Short mmCIF file of C-alpha atoms and ligand atoms in Angstrom, two decimals:
data_model
loop_
_atom_site.label_atom_id
_atom_site.label_comp_id
_atom_site.label_asym_id
_atom_site.label_seq_id
_atom_site.Cartn_x
_atom_site.Cartn_y
_atom_site.Cartn_z
CA MET A 137 0.00 0.00 0.00
CA ASN A 138 1.50 3.36 -0.97
CA ALA A 139 2.01 5.96 1.68
CA PRO A 140 -0.51 8.77 1.10
CA ARG A 141 1.28 11.67 -0.51
CA GLN A 142 -0.91 14.28 1.04
CA LEU A 143 0.24 13.46 4.58
CA GLN A 144 2.90 16.04 5.37
CA LEU A 145 4.50 16.44 8.78
CA ASP A 146 4.27 19.94 10.25
CA GLY A 147 7.73 19.90 11.81
CA PRO A 148 7.76 23.48 13.12
CA THR A 149 4.58 22.98 15.15
CA LEU A 150 5.93 19.75 16.62
CA LEU A 151 9.17 21.47 17.65
CA GLN A 152 7.29 24.46 19.01
CA GLN A 153 4.99 22.29 21.15
CA ILE A 154 7.99 20.37 22.53
CA GLN A 155 9.53 23.69 23.49
CA VAL A 156 6.32 25.07 25.08
CA LEU A 157 5.59 21.90 27.06
CA GLY A 158 9.24 21.88 28.10
CA GLN A 159 8.68 25.21 29.86
CA VAL A 160 6.02 23.73 32.14
CA GLY A 161 7.66 22.99 35.47
CA ALA A 162 10.89 24.69 34.40
CA ASP A 163 13.38 24.77 37.27
CA ALA A 164 15.61 27.84 36.94
CA ALA A 165 17.70 26.90 39.98
CA HIS A 166 18.74 23.42 38.89
CA GLY A 167 17.91 23.51 35.18
CA GLY A 168 15.52 21.44 33.19
CA ARG A 169 11.94 20.92 34.23
CA THR A 170 10.26 18.85 36.91
CA ARG A 171 6.74 17.53 36.32
CA ILE A 172 6.50 14.70 38.82
CA ALA A 173 3.33 12.63 38.28
CA LEU A 174 0.15 14.25 39.66
CA SER A 175 1.98 17.37 40.84
CA ASP A 176 0.64 20.85 40.05
CA ALA A 177 3.30 21.20 37.36
CA GLU A 178 2.20 17.95 35.74
CA LYS A 179 -1.42 19.07 35.90
CA ALA A 180 -0.39 22.16 33.98
CA GLY A 181 1.26 19.95 31.38
CA ARG A 182 -1.87 17.79 31.16
CA ASP A 183 -4.07 20.88 30.71
CA LEU A 184 -1.81 22.11 27.89
CA LEU A 185 -1.92 18.72 26.14
CA VAL A 186 -5.71 18.47 26.42
CA GLY A 187 -5.99 21.97 24.96
CA TRP A 188 -3.86 20.93 21.97
CA MET A 189 -5.96 17.79 21.51
CA ARG A 190 -9.13 19.91 21.47
CA GLU A 191 -7.56 22.27 18.91
CA LEU A 192 -7.30 19.23 16.64
CA ALA A 193 -10.95 18.41 17.38
CA LEU A 194 -10.02 15.07 18.91
CA ASP A 195 -12.42 13.16 21.12
CA VAL A 196 -10.68 13.59 24.49
CA GLN A 197 -11.21 10.96 27.21
CA VAL A 198 -9.56 10.43 30.59
CA ASP A 199 -9.64 7.05 32.31
CA ARG A 200 -9.85 6.28 36.01
CA ILE A 201 -6.07 6.14 36.47
CA GLY A 202 -5.71 9.49 34.69
CA ASN A 203 -4.50 8.23 31.30
CA ILE A 204 -5.41 10.84 28.66
CA PHE A 205 -6.62 9.78 25.18
CA GLY A 206 -7.31 11.97 22.14
CA THR A 207 -8.96 10.13 19.23
CA LEU A 208 -9.30 11.08 15.57
CA GLY A 209 -12.26 9.15 14.20
CA ALA A 210 -12.03 6.98 11.12
CA ALA A 211 -13.66 7.60 7.78
CA ALA A 212 -17.31 6.55 7.67
CA GLY A 213 -18.11 2.96 6.95
CA GLN A 214 -14.87 1.52 8.17
CA GLY A 215 -15.06 -1.82 9.91
CA ASP A 216 -12.89 -2.49 12.92
CA PRO A 217 -13.22 0.41 15.46
CA ARG A 218 -10.02 -0.50 17.31
CA PRO A 219 -7.61 2.43 16.93
CA LEU A 220 -4.01 2.59 15.98
CA MET A 221 -2.62 4.03 19.21
CA ILE A 222 0.38 6.33 19.45
CA GLY A 223 1.46 6.97 23.01
CA SER A 224 4.02 7.82 25.65
CA HIS A 225 4.04 10.06 28.75
CA ILE A 226 4.43 13.69 29.83
CA ASP A 227 5.40 13.21 33.47
CA THR A 228 9.12 13.63 34.16
CA VAL A 229 11.83 12.77 36.64
CA THR A 230 13.36 15.60 38.71
CA ASN A 231 15.29 18.15 36.59
CA ALA A 232 14.47 16.31 33.40
CA GLY A 233 15.02 17.02 29.76
CA ALA A 234 12.20 18.23 27.51
CA LEU A 235 11.98 15.18 25.25
CA ASP A 236 11.60 12.00 27.33
CA GLY A 237 7.99 10.91 26.75
CA CYS A 238 6.76 14.31 25.54
CA TYR A 239 8.32 13.82 22.11
CA GLY A 240 6.27 10.68 21.50
CA VAL A 241 2.97 12.16 22.64
CA LEU A 242 3.43 15.38 20.64
CA ALA A 243 4.57 13.41 17.57
CA GLY A 244 1.27 11.58 17.86
CA LEU A 245 -0.51 14.94 17.68
CA ALA A 246 1.66 15.77 14.65
CA VAL A 247 0.42 12.61 12.90
CA VAL A 248 -3.18 13.62 13.54
CA ARG A 249 -2.38 17.17 12.41
CA ALA A 250 -1.15 15.79 9.07
CA TYR A 251 -4.51 14.09 8.51
CA ARG A 252 -6.39 17.25 9.50
CA ALA A 253 -4.25 19.37 7.18
CA ALA A 254 -4.80 16.96 4.29
CA GLY A 255 -8.54 16.90 4.93
CA VAL A 256 -8.54 13.11 4.96
CA LEU A 257 -9.47 10.54 7.59
CA PRO A 258 -7.69 7.30 8.42
CA ALA A 259 -9.16 3.91 7.71
CA ARG A 260 -9.26 3.24 11.44
CA PRO A 261 -9.27 5.68 14.38
CA ILE A 262 -5.97 7.08 15.62
CA THR A 263 -5.74 7.52 19.39
CA VAL A 264 -2.96 9.59 20.95
CA ALA A 265 -2.31 8.52 24.56
CA ALA A 266 -0.46 10.13 27.48
CA PHE A 267 -0.09 7.53 30.22
CA THR A 268 -0.04 8.38 33.91
CA ASN A 269 3.10 8.09 36.03
CA GLU A 270 5.48 6.49 33.56
CA GLU A 271 8.51 7.57 35.57
CA GLY A 272 7.50 6.04 38.89
CA VAL A 273 9.46 8.68 40.83
CA ARG A 274 6.76 9.53 43.39
CA TYR A 275 4.59 6.41 43.14
CA GLN A 276 5.94 2.97 42.23
CA PRO A 277 5.85 1.05 39.98
CA ASP A 278 6.90 3.04 36.96
CA MET A 279 4.85 2.73 33.77
CA MET A 280 1.90 2.58 36.19
CA GLY A 281 -0.83 4.08 34.00
CA SER A 282 -0.10 1.81 31.05
CA LEU A 283 0.32 -1.19 33.40
CA VAL A 284 -3.16 -0.61 34.85
CA TYR A 285 -4.48 -0.01 31.32
CA ALA A 286 -3.04 -3.36 30.19
CA GLY A 287 -4.50 -5.17 33.19
CA GLY A 288 -1.18 -5.77 34.91
CA LEU A 289 -2.06 -3.85 38.09
CA GLY A 290 -5.46 -3.50 39.75
CA LEU A 291 -7.02 -0.06 39.54
CA GLU A 292 -7.92 0.17 43.24
CA GLN A 293 -4.43 -1.02 44.23
CA ALA A 294 -2.92 1.66 42.01
CA LEU A 295 -5.24 4.36 43.39
CA ASP A 296 -4.28 3.33 46.94
CA THR A 297 -0.54 3.56 46.22
CA GLN A 298 1.24 5.68 48.82
CA GLY A 299 3.80 8.03 47.41
CA THR A 300 7.30 8.70 48.69
CA ASP A 301 5.74 11.91 50.07
CA GLY A 302 3.01 10.00 51.95
CA THR A 303 0.22 11.06 49.62
CA ARG A 304 -2.34 8.59 48.21
CA LEU A 305 -2.26 8.46 44.42
CA GLY A 306 -6.05 8.45 44.03
CA ASP A 307 -6.37 11.57 46.19
CA GLU A 308 -3.78 13.44 44.13
CA LEU A 309 -5.43 12.35 40.88
CA ALA A 310 -8.74 13.79 42.12
CA ARG A 311 -7.00 16.93 43.42
CA ILE A 312 -5.57 17.77 39.98
CA GLY A 313 -8.88 16.99 38.30
CA TYR A 314 -7.78 13.97 36.25
CA ALA A 315 -9.69 11.15 37.95
CA GLY A 316 -11.53 10.26 34.77
CA THR A 317 -14.52 8.00 34.25
CA LEU A 318 -13.37 5.79 31.37
CA GLU A 319 -12.52 2.27 32.51
CA PRO A 320 -8.80 1.59 31.93
CA GLY A 321 -8.44 -0.64 28.89
CA ALA A 322 -11.82 0.35 27.45
CA ILE A 323 -10.11 1.57 24.26
CA VAL A 324 -8.61 -1.63 22.84
CA PRO A 325 -5.78 -0.71 20.47
CA HIS A 326 -5.41 -2.57 17.18
CA GLU A 327 -1.69 -1.77 17.40
CA TYR A 328 0.56 0.60 19.34
CA LEU A 329 3.52 2.72 18.28
CA GLU A 330 5.81 4.74 20.53
CA LEU A 331 8.39 7.23 19.26
CA HIS A 332 11.02 8.02 21.90
CA ILE A 333 14.54 9.34 22.30
CA GLU A 334 17.06 6.53 22.78
CA GLN A 335 18.33 7.97 26.07
CA GLY A 336 21.54 6.05 25.43
CA PRO A 337 24.75 6.42 23.36
CA ILE A 338 24.38 3.83 20.59
CA LEU A 339 22.69 5.69 17.72
CA GLU A 340 24.85 8.78 18.10
CA ALA A 341 28.05 6.74 18.39
CA GLU A 342 27.24 4.94 15.15
CA GLY A 343 25.90 8.00 13.35
CA THR A 344 22.60 6.18 12.85
CA LEU A 345 19.36 8.18 12.65
CA ILE A 346 16.62 5.66 13.49
CA GLY A 347 16.45 2.87 16.05
CA VAL A 348 14.08 0.02 15.24
CA VAL A 349 13.39 -1.22 18.75
CA GLU A 350 12.84 -4.98 18.79
CA ASN A 351 12.86 -5.61 22.52
CA LEU A 352 13.19 -4.03 25.93
CA GLN A 353 15.19 -5.22 28.91
CA GLY A 354 13.77 -6.54 32.17
CA ILE A 355 13.56 -4.26 35.23
CA SER A 356 13.85 -5.08 38.94
CA TRP A 357 13.43 -2.33 41.58
CA GLN A 358 13.90 -3.04 45.31
CA GLN A 359 13.88 -0.91 48.44
CA VAL A 360 16.51 -2.12 50.97
CA GLN A 361 16.56 -1.20 54.67
CA VAL A 362 19.59 -1.86 56.89
CA GLN A 363 19.13 -1.64 60.67
CA GLY A 364 22.38 -1.33 62.65
CA ASN A 365 23.36 0.52 65.83
CA ALA A 366 24.14 4.20 66.22
CA ASN A 367 27.29 4.83 68.19
CA HIS A 368 30.04 7.36 68.72
CA ALA A 369 32.28 7.81 65.67
CA GLY A 370 35.31 8.45 67.86
CA THR A 371 35.04 5.88 70.60
CA THR A 372 33.68 2.77 68.85
CA PRO A 373 36.34 0.36 67.58
CA THR A 374 35.69 -0.89 64.04
CA ARG A 375 35.29 -4.52 65.21
CA LEU A 376 32.44 -3.48 67.49
CA ARG A 377 30.48 -1.54 64.92
CA HIS A 378 27.11 -2.44 63.40
CA ASP A 379 27.37 0.24 60.75
CA ALA A 380 24.34 0.50 58.43
CA GLY A 381 26.15 3.09 56.34
CA TYR A 382 29.10 0.81 55.70
CA VAL A 383 26.75 -2.02 54.60
CA ALA A 384 24.84 0.24 52.19
CA SER A 385 28.08 1.54 50.70
CA ALA A 386 29.48 -1.98 50.37
CA VAL A 387 26.38 -2.98 48.39
CA VAL A 388 26.91 -0.08 45.97
CA THR A 389 30.53 -1.07 45.43
CA GLN A 390 29.83 -4.78 45.00
CA LEU A 391 26.90 -4.17 42.64
CA ARG A 392 29.32 -2.39 40.31
CA SER A 393 31.55 -5.49 40.33
CA LEU A 394 28.50 -7.70 39.71
CA ALA A 395 27.46 -5.57 36.71
CA LEU A 396 30.97 -5.49 35.23
CA ALA A 397 31.38 -9.25 35.68
CA SER A 398 28.01 -9.85 34.00
CA GLY A 399 28.66 -7.62 31.00
CA THR A 400 24.95 -7.11 30.34
CA THR A 401 23.36 -6.48 33.75
CA LEU A 402 23.08 -2.85 34.86
CA ALA A 403 22.88 -1.98 38.56
CA THR A 404 21.99 1.42 40.02
CA VAL A 405 21.56 2.65 43.60
CA GLY A 406 19.70 5.89 42.91
CA CYS A 407 18.37 6.79 46.36
CA MET A 408 20.11 6.49 49.73
CA GLN A 409 19.30 7.92 53.17
CA PHE A 410 21.18 7.44 56.45
CA GLU A 411 19.80 7.94 59.94
CA PRO A 412 20.58 9.92 62.02
CA ASN A 413 22.71 11.34 59.15
CA VAL A 414 25.09 13.13 61.54
CA ILE A 415 28.82 13.55 60.94
CA ASN A 416 30.01 11.96 64.20
CA VAL A 417 27.43 9.17 64.59
CA ILE A 418 27.71 5.69 63.09
CA PRO A 419 24.51 5.29 61.01
CA ARG A 420 21.92 3.17 62.76
CA LYS A 421 19.79 2.88 59.60
CA ALA A 422 20.29 3.06 55.85
CA ARG A 423 17.52 2.94 53.25
CA PHE A 424 18.39 2.64 49.57
CA THR A 425 16.96 1.51 46.26
CA VAL A 426 18.43 -1.00 43.82
CA ASP A 427 17.55 -0.86 40.09
CA LEU A 428 18.72 -3.98 38.20
CA ARG A 429 18.22 -4.41 34.44
CA ASP A 430 19.10 -7.08 31.89
CA PRO A 431 17.71 -8.03 28.47
CA ASP A 432 17.81 -11.70 29.54
CA GLU A 433 15.36 -12.96 32.17
CA ALA A 434 17.71 -15.64 33.53
CA ARG A 435 20.56 -13.16 33.97
CA LEU A 436 18.24 -10.66 35.65
CA ALA A 437 17.04 -13.36 38.06
CA SER A 438 20.65 -14.34 38.71
CA ALA A 439 21.55 -10.73 39.54
CA GLU A 440 18.64 -10.59 42.00
CA GLN A 441 19.85 -13.82 43.57
CA ARG A 442 23.42 -12.50 43.84
CA LEU A 443 22.13 -9.35 45.52
CA ALA A 444 20.14 -11.42 48.04
CA GLU A 445 23.26 -13.47 48.84
CA LEU A 446 25.35 -10.31 49.22
CA LEU A 447 22.84 -8.80 51.64
CA ALA A 448 22.75 -11.99 53.71
CA SER A 449 26.55 -12.18 54.00
CA LEU A 450 26.88 -8.48 54.89
CA ALA A 451 24.14 -8.81 57.53
CA GLU A 452 26.07 -11.72 59.07
CA GLN A 453 29.46 -9.98 58.86
CA GLU A 454 28.33 -6.61 60.29
CA GLY A 455 25.69 -7.87 62.69
CA VAL A 456 22.88 -5.82 61.19
CA THR A 457 19.32 -6.66 60.10
CA ILE A 458 18.43 -6.21 56.45
CA SER A 459 14.93 -6.17 54.96
CA THR A 460 13.96 -5.75 51.30
CA GLU A 461 10.74 -4.70 49.55
CA ARG A 462 10.14 -5.44 45.86
CA LEU A 463 8.87 -2.30 44.13
CA VAL A 464 8.93 -3.34 40.47
CA ARG A 465 9.60 -6.52 38.51
CA PHE A 466 9.04 -6.53 34.75
CA ALA A 467 10.34 -9.34 32.57
CA PRO A 468 12.08 -8.47 29.29
CA VAL A 469 9.63 -7.77 26.43
CA THR A 470 9.89 -8.60 22.72
CA PHE A 471 7.99 -6.21 20.43
CA ASP A 472 5.88 -7.13 17.41
CA ALA A 473 8.12 -8.30 14.55
CA GLY A 474 5.71 -7.16 11.85
CA LEU A 475 5.54 -3.62 13.21
CA ALA A 476 9.31 -3.55 13.61
CA ASP A 477 9.64 -4.57 9.97
CA GLU A 478 7.27 -1.75 8.98
CA ILE A 479 9.36 0.76 10.92
CA GLU A 480 12.52 -0.50 9.23
CA ALA A 481 10.85 -0.34 5.80
CA SER A 482 9.74 3.25 6.43
CA ALA A 483 13.20 4.32 7.56
CA LYS A 484 14.63 2.68 4.45
CA ARG A 485 12.07 4.34 2.15
CA LEU A 486 12.80 7.72 3.69
CA GLY A 487 16.52 7.16 3.28
CA PHE A 488 17.31 7.31 7.01
CA SER A 489 20.12 5.13 8.38
CA HIS A 490 18.67 2.67 10.87
CA ARG A 491 19.54 -0.28 13.07
CA ARG A 492 17.70 -2.78 15.19
CA MET A 493 18.19 -2.39 18.92
CA THR A 494 17.12 -3.13 22.47
CA SER A 495 15.63 -0.49 24.74
CA GLY A 496 17.60 0.01 27.94
CA ALA A 497 14.85 2.15 29.46
CA GLY A 498 11.36 1.09 30.42
CA HIS A 499 8.51 2.45 28.32
CA ASP A 500 4.73 2.35 28.18
CA ALA A 501 5.08 0.24 25.03
CA GLN A 502 6.27 -2.68 27.14
CA MET A 503 2.94 -2.66 28.96
CA ILE A 504 0.72 -2.15 25.91
CA ALA A 505 2.61 -5.05 24.27
CA ARG A 506 0.65 -7.24 26.72
CA ILE A 507 -2.64 -6.44 24.94
CA ALA A 508 -1.74 -5.40 21.38
CA PRO A 509 1.08 -5.57 18.82
CA ALA A 510 3.51 -2.85 19.85
CA ALA A 511 6.84 -1.46 18.68
CA MET A 512 9.07 1.57 19.19
CA ILE A 513 11.08 4.01 17.12
CA PHE A 514 14.19 5.68 18.60
CA VAL A 515 16.06 8.80 17.61
CA PRO A 516 19.58 9.66 18.84
CA SER A 517 20.33 11.30 22.19
CA ARG A 518 23.30 13.66 22.20
CA GLY A 519 26.00 12.17 24.43
CA GLY A 520 23.53 9.44 25.34
CA ILE A 521 22.26 11.77 28.04
CA SER A 522 18.75 11.62 29.50
CA HIS A 523 16.97 12.17 32.83
CA ASN A 524 19.11 15.30 32.85
CA PRO A 525 18.54 18.92 31.73
CA ARG A 526 21.22 18.39 29.09
CA GLU A 527 19.04 15.83 27.24
CA HIS A 528 19.10 16.85 23.57
CA THR A 529 18.25 15.61 20.10
CA ASP A 530 18.79 17.77 17.02
CA ASP A 531 15.64 19.29 15.50
CA ALA A 532 16.29 17.54 12.19
CA GLN A 533 16.52 14.19 13.95
CA LEU A 534 13.30 14.84 15.90
CA ILE A 535 11.54 15.58 12.61
CA GLN A 536 13.02 12.50 10.92
CA GLY A 537 11.71 10.29 13.72
CA ALA A 538 8.26 11.81 13.40
CA GLN A 539 8.37 11.35 9.62
CA VAL A 540 9.05 7.65 10.11
CA LEU A 541 6.12 7.46 12.54
CA LEU A 542 3.83 9.25 10.07
CA ASP A 543 4.98 7.03 7.22
CA VAL A 544 4.30 3.85 9.20
CA VAL A 545 0.86 5.11 10.24
CA GLY A 546 0.03 6.27 6.73
CA ARG A 547 0.88 2.86 5.32
CA ARG A 548 -0.95 0.97 8.04
CA LEU A 549 -4.08 3.06 7.54
CA ALA A 550 -5.43 3.41 4.04
CA LEU A 551 -6.93 6.82 3.43
CA ALA A 552 -10.52 7.68 3.05
CA CYS A 553 -11.91 11.15 2.37
O1 LIG B 76 12.95 3.67 34.53
C1 LIG B 76 12.79 3.76 33.30
O2 LIG B 76 13.46 3.09 32.54
C2 LIG B 76 11.76 4.70 32.74
O3 LIG B 76 12.39 5.96 32.51
N1 LIG B 76 10.64 4.87 33.63
MN1 LIG B 77 10.21 7.87 28.75
MN1 LIG B 78 12.21 8.50 31.64
#
């Protein structure tokens, strides 16, 4: 099926909307923007997105976990009402870049805008989705909105989630006015596409423009608590210490060795707090998080096992008590081969260098892949940097990624006037 000629990407509007949304939650002191899920800043981002959806005369719906959907209806007389869904997220980590998630949602609007500008309708509906709490910074797990949508987490359980700030997710959703009425999963996608920045170094290092994402690595998040004894830093001999801070730091060091020895497993301790956190007191308590990732399920499970063994031996050695809480566990995901082939064919047709690859980051696509064929398109990240104000992709590359998305959609959906 030939791509419809009349579908032209409006690159300037896409770039302008990325820039405007990127100003919401801007943090002058530390750079970047912070739109933590269900915060006032994120509400402002949601309101902006809904306004842009209405400008395109989309049918806007919000579900009970706050996922936002904007749908362009199909031409009359078409059969299957299940939409082609294009999605991602607009919540951010702290001091984030402007592209992570937002690029994919706004590129979805750009696809719809191309149909509107051409005065044609797709052969099946196109739904643009912004999923709630993809980052999982305030409420775990991450990819929560798409996980609930795909049936992987109960709605009430998600609404009752307590945040790191002690708030209840459902209360915050109601407070910002995005506790919708649509049942999560009510819109059953025929297929799902997500355009995203790579957030890693591969495409840039190879000078490749498009990533055809075939699979996504597994994710394991744990909260670890070490209970030792506070004591005087100057009078307590090392052999008599039960130092929670030492144990936490030893875990960080040994996880690096575990990752290097594995070659594929990645290990990150992103959060760590000591109590009483005083210069001359041996820490009585340490709380920290462990993020383990691997494209292979067996290796990820082995890394979890090695961590458990490490914690047990350190507890024995230092005479402390260690407890763990699992926050997230997602197995590796393989995306739809047919959609990946379509993405590759579009990149080829458009003359963009491309390569098949694995996603290191988690994405909403991994959840939607549970209920529909799903695949992802990557564009390069400068310096492989993301979750950082310095996150950047050249304008031309952003437009090329969106052109691939539009070409895939245009080919998947015959045109009808
Ligand atoms: O953690 C992740 O990979 C994603 O950014 N939520
Ligand atoms: Mn993302
Ligand atoms: Mn992210």
